[in-house]
Short mmCIF file of C-alpha atoms in Angstrom, two decimals:
data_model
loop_
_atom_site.label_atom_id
_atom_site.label_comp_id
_atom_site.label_asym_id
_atom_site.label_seq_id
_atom_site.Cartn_x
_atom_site.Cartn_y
_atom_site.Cartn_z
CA UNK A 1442 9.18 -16.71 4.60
CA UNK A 1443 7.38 -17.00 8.16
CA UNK A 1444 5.27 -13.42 7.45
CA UNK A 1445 1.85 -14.62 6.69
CA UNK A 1446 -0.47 -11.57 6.04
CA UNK A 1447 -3.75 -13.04 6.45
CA UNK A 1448 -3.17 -12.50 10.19
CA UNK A 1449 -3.17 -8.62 9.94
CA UNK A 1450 -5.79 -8.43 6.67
CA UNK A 1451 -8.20 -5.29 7.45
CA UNK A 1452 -5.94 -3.82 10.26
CA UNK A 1453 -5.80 -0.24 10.24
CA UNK A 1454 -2.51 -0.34 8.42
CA UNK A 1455 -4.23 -2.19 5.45
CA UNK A 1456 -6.42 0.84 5.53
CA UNK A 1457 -4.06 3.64 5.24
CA UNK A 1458 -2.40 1.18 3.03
CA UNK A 1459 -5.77 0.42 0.91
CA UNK A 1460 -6.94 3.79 0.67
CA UNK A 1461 -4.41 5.59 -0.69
CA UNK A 1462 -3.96 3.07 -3.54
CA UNK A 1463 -7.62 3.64 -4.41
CA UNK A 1464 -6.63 7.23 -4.20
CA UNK A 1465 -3.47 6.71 -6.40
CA UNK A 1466 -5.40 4.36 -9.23
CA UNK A 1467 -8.05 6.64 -9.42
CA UNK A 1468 -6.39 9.70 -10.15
CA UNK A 1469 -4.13 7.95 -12.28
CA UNK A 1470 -7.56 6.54 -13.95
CA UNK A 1471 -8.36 10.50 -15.17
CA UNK A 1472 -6.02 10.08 -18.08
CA UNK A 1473 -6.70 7.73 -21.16
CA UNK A 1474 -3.76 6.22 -21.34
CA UNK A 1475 -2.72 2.61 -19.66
CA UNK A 1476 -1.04 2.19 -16.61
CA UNK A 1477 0.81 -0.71 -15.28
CA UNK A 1478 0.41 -1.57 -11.47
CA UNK A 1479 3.13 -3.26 -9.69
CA UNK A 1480 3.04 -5.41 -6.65
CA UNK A 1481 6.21 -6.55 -5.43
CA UNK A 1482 4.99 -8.05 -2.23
CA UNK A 1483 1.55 -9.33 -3.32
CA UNK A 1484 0.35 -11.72 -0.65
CA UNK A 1485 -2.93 -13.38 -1.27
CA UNK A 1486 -5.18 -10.67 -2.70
CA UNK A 1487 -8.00 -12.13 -0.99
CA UNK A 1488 -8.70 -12.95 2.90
CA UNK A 1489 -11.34 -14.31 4.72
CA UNK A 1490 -12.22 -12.00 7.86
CA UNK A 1491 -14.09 -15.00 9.87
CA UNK A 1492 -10.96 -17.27 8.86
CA UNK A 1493 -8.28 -19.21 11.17
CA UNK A 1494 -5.80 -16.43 10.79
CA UNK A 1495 -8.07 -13.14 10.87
CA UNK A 1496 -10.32 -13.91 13.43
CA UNK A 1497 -7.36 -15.35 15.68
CA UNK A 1498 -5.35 -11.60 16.41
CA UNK A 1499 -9.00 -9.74 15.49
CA UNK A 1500 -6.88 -7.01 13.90
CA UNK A 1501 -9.63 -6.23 11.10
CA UNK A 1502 -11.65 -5.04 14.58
CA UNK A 1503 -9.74 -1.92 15.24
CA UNK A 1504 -9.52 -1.59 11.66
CA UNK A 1505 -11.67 -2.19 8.38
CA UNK A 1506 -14.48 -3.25 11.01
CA UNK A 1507 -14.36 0.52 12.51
CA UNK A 1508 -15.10 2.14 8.59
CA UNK A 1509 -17.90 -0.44 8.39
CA UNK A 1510 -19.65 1.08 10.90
CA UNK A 1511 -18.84 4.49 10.33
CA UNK A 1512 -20.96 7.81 9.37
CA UNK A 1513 -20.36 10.82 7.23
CA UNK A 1514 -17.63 9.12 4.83
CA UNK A 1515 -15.50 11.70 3.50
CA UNK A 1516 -15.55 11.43 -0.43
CA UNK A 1517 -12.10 10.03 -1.33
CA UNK A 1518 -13.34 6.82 1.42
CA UNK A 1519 -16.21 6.02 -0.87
CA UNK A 1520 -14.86 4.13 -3.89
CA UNK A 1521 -12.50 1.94 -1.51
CA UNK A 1522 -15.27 0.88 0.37
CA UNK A 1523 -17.84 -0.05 -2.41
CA UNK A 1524 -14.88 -2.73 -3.12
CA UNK A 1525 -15.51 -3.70 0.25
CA UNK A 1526 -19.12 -3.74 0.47
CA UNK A 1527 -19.37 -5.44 -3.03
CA UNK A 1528 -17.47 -8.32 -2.11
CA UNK A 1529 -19.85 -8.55 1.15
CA UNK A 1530 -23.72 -8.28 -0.84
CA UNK A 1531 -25.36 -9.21 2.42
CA UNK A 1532 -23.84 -6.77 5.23
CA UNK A 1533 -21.63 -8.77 6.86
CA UNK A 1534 -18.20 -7.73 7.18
CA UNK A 1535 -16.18 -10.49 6.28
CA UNK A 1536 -14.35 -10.91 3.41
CA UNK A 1537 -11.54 -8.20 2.43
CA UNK A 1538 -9.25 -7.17 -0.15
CA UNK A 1539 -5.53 -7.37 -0.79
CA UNK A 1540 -3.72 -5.11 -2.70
CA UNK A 1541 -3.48 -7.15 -5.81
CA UNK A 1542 -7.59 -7.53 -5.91
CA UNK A 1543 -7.98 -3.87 -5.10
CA UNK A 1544 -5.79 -2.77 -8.17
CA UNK A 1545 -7.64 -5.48 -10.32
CA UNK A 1546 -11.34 -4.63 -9.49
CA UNK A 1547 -10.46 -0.67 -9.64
CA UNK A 1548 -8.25 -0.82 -12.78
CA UNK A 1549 -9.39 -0.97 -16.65
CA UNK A 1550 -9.66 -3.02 -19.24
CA UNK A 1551 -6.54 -1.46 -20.62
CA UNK A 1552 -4.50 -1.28 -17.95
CA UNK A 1553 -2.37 -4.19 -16.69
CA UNK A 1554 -0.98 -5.88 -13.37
CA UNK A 1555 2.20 -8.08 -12.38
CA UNK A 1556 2.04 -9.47 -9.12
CA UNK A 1557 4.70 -10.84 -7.31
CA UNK A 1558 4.67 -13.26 -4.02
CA UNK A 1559 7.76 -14.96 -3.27
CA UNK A 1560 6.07 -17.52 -0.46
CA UNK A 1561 5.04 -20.26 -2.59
CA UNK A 1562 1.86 -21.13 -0.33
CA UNK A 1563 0.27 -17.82 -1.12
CA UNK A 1564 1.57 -17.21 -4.27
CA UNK A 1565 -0.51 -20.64 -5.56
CA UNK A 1566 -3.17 -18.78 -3.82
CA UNK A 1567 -2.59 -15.52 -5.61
CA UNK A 1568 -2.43 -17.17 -9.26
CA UNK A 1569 -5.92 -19.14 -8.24
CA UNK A 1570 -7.49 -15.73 -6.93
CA UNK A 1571 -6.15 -13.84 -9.81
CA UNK A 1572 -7.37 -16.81 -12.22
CA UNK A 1573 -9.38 -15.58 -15.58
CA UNK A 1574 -8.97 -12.12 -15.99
CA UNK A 1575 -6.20 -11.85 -19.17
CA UNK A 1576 -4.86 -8.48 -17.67
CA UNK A 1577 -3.13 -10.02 -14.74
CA UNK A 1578 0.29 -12.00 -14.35
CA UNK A 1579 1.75 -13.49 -11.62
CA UNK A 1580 5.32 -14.43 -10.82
CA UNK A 1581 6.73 -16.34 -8.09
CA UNK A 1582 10.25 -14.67 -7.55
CA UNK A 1583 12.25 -12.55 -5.34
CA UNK A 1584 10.39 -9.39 -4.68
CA UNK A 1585 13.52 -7.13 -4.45
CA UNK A 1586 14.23 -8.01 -7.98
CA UNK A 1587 10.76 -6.53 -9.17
CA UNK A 1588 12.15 -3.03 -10.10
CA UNK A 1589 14.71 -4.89 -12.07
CA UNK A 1590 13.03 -7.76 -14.07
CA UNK A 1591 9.67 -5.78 -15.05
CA UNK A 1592 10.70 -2.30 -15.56
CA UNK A 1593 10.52 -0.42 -18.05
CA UNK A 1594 7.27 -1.10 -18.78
CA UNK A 1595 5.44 -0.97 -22.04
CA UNK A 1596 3.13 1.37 -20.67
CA UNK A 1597 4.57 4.87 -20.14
CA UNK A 1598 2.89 5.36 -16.71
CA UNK A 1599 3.46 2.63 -14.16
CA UNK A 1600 2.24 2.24 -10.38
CA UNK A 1601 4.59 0.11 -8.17
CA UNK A 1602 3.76 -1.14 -4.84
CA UNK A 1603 6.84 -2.08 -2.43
CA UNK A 1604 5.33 -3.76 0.23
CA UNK A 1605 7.86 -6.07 2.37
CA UNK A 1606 6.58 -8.03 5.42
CA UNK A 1607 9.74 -6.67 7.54
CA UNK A 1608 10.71 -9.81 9.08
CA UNK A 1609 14.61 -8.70 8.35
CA UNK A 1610 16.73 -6.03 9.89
CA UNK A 1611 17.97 -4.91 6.95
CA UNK A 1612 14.08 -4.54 4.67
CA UNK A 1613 13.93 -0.22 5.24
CA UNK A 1614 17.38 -0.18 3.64
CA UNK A 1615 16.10 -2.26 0.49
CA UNK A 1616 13.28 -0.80 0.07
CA UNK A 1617 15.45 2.45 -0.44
CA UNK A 1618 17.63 -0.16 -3.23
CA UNK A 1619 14.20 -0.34 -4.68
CA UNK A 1620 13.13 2.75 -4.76
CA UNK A 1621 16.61 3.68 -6.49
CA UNK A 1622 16.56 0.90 -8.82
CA UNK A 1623 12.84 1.68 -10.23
CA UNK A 1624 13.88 5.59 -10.72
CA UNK A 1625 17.26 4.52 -12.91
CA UNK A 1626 14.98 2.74 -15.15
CA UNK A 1627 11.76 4.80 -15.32
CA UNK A 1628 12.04 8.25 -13.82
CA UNK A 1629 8.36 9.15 -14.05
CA UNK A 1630 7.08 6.08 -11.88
CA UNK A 1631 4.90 6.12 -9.30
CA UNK A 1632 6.78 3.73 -6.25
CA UNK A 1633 4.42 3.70 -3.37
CA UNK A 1634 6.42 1.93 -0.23
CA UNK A 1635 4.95 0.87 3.19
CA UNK A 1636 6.51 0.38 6.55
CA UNK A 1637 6.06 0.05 9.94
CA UNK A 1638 6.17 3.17 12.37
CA UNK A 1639 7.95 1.21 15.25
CA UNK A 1640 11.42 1.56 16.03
CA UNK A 1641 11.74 5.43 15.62
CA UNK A 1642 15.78 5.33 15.69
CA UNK A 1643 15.35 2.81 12.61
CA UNK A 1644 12.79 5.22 10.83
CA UNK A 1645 15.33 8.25 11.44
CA UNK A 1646 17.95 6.59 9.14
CA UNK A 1647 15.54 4.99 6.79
CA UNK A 1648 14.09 9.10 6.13
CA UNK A 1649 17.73 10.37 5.61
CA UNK A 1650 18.65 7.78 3.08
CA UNK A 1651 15.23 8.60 1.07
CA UNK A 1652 15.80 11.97 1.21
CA UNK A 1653 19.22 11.15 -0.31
CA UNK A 1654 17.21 8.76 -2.93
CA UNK A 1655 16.68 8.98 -6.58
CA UNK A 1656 13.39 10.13 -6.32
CA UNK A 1657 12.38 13.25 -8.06
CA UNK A 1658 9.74 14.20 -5.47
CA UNK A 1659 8.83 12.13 -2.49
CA UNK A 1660 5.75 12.72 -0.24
CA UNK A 1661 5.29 11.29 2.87
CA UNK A 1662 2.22 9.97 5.00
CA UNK A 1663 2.04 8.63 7.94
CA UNK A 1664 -1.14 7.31 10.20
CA UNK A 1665 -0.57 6.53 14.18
CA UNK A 1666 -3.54 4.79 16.46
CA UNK A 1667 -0.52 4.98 19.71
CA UNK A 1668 2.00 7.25 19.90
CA UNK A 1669 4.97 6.45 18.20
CA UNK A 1670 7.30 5.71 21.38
CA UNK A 1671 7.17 1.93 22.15
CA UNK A 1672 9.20 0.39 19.66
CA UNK A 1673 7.52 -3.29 21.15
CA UNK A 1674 4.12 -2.29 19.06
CA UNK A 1675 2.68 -1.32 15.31
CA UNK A 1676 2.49 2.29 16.55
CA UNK A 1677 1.09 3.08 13.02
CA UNK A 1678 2.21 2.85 9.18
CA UNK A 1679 2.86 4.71 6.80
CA UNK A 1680 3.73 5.27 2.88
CA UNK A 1681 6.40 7.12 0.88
CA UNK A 1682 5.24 8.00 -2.66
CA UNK A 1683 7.01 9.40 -5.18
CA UNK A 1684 6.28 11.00 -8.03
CA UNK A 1685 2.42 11.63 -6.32
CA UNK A 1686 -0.38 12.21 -8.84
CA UNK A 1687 -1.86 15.50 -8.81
CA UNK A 1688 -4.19 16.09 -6.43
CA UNK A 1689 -2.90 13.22 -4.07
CA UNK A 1690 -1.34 15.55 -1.61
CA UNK A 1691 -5.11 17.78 -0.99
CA UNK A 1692 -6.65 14.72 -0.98
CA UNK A 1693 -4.56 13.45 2.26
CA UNK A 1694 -4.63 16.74 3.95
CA UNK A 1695 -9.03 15.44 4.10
CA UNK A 1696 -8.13 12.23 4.73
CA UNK A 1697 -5.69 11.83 7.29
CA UNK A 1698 -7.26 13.43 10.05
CA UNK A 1699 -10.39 11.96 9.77
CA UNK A 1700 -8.65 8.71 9.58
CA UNK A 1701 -6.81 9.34 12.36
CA UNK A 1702 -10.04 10.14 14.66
CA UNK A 1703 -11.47 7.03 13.50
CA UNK A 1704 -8.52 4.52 13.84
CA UNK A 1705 -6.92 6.03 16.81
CA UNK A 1706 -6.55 3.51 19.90
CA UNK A 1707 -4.61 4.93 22.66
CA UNK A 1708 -4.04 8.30 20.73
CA UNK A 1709 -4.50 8.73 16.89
CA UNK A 1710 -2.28 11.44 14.89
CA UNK A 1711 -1.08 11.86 11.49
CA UNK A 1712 2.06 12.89 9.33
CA UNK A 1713 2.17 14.67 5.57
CA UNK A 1714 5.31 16.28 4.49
CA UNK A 1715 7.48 16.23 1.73
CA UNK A 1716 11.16 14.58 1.94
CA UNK A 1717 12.06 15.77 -1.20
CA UNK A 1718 10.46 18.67 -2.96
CA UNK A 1719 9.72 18.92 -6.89
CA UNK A 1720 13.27 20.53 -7.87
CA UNK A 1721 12.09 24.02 -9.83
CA UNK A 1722 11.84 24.09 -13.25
CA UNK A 1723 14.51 24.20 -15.13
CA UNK A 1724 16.90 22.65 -12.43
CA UNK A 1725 17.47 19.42 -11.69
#
């Protein structure tokens, strides 16, 4: 209950983070139909750059700050920016969004969120943030039990976001609970979980078990600024997806490496691969 995330808003893990969610809500935005999104972990959904918090570590610097400024966007940067730059009319970088107010401003009118933050601080802050638009709930529980209080959803297609602030030893192993839990109740969902790329002994174990998972496909992306060999540091992040959209997985290939140029501190690099691989047809 320490983990307060307006310290690390706009770092370059909220970017990796960030952008493929804009990736994943607008290719799940091609189709007609309504989608749910999902945040288990919700946080704020809205931070202030030039804040206490932000401005004390001046991650947003080597992160958010660094697209600001930069030329030649590739294509699948340009609708998570225009979030950005719309919630900043006059230039200056300085407010930024959270998950939950990326999904709400990129999302239609008949899709529908549930956000869930568990510290009670920034969960009042979510439910004020969030205040006024109909589509959007917000519950103050446990965000483990996500998978299992709001699945299934009404809608047939549903984006969830597992997104733990990793204070606890034992977070990568729940996350794979999660991950299991959401696929015994709806097999087609979309479970999008970050994590750390730290300790890579921890990582080693936490791959195995998804690979064991109940996933039917799981893609995996990872974004480094260091080398990943001092577990003492936020080497980089990255996300396991499952079930990836169409198109995701091109879309990355783009992405990463121009990410990686841009973000990269002491040495940038990038990870795509797939732990588990659509089972052929007919197979299961």
């Amino acid at each position: 209950m320490n983990y307060r995330h307006a310290f690390h808003a706009g770092n370059h893990a909220d970017v990796l983070k960030h952008l493929v969610l804009t990736r994943l809500i607008s290719l799940l935005s091609k189709k007609e139909a309504p989608f749910a999104y999902l945040d288990s972990h919700a946080g704020l959904g809205l931070y202030d750059l030039h804040g206490d918090a932000a401005s004390r570590t001046g991650e947003y610097l080597e992160g958010i700050a660094r697209l600001w400024q930069a030329e030649h966007l590739p294509d699948a940067v340009e609708a998570y920016l225009e979030v950005v730059r719309a919630m900043n009319p006059d230039g200056e970088l300085r407010y930024y969004p959270g998950s939950p107010e990326l999904a709400r401003l990129l999302s239609r009118e008949q899709d529908r969120l549930q956000l869930n933050e568990k510290h009670p601080e920034d969960g009042r802050l979510l439910k004020d943030n969030m205040r006024g638009d109909r589509r959007v709930a917000v519950h103050l529980g446990e965000g483990w039990l996500v998978p299992r209080a709001l699945m299934p959803t009404r809608e047939k297609r549903v984006l969830l976001l597992i997104d733990p602030p990793f204070e606890k030893a034992d977070e990568l192993q729940r996350c794979v609970e999660a991950l299991n839990e959401a696929h015994g109740r709806m097999r087609q969902a979309i479970v999008a979980i970050w994590y750390p790329i730290k300790d890579e002994r921890q990582l080693a174990r936490f791959y195995r078990d998804l690979q064991k998972s109940a996933a039917p496909k799981l893609l995996r992306t990872e974004l480094y600024v260091h080398a990943p060999d001092d577990a003492t540091r936020l080497s980089g992040s990255g996300l396991v997806i499952s079930n990836p959209p169409w198109g995701l997985e091109d879309e990355l290939k783009q992405l990463l490496p121009w990410l990686a140029d841009v973000l990269g501190q002491s040495q940038g690099g990038w990870r795509l691969d797939w732990l588990i691989e659509e089972a052929p047809s007919g197979k299961s």
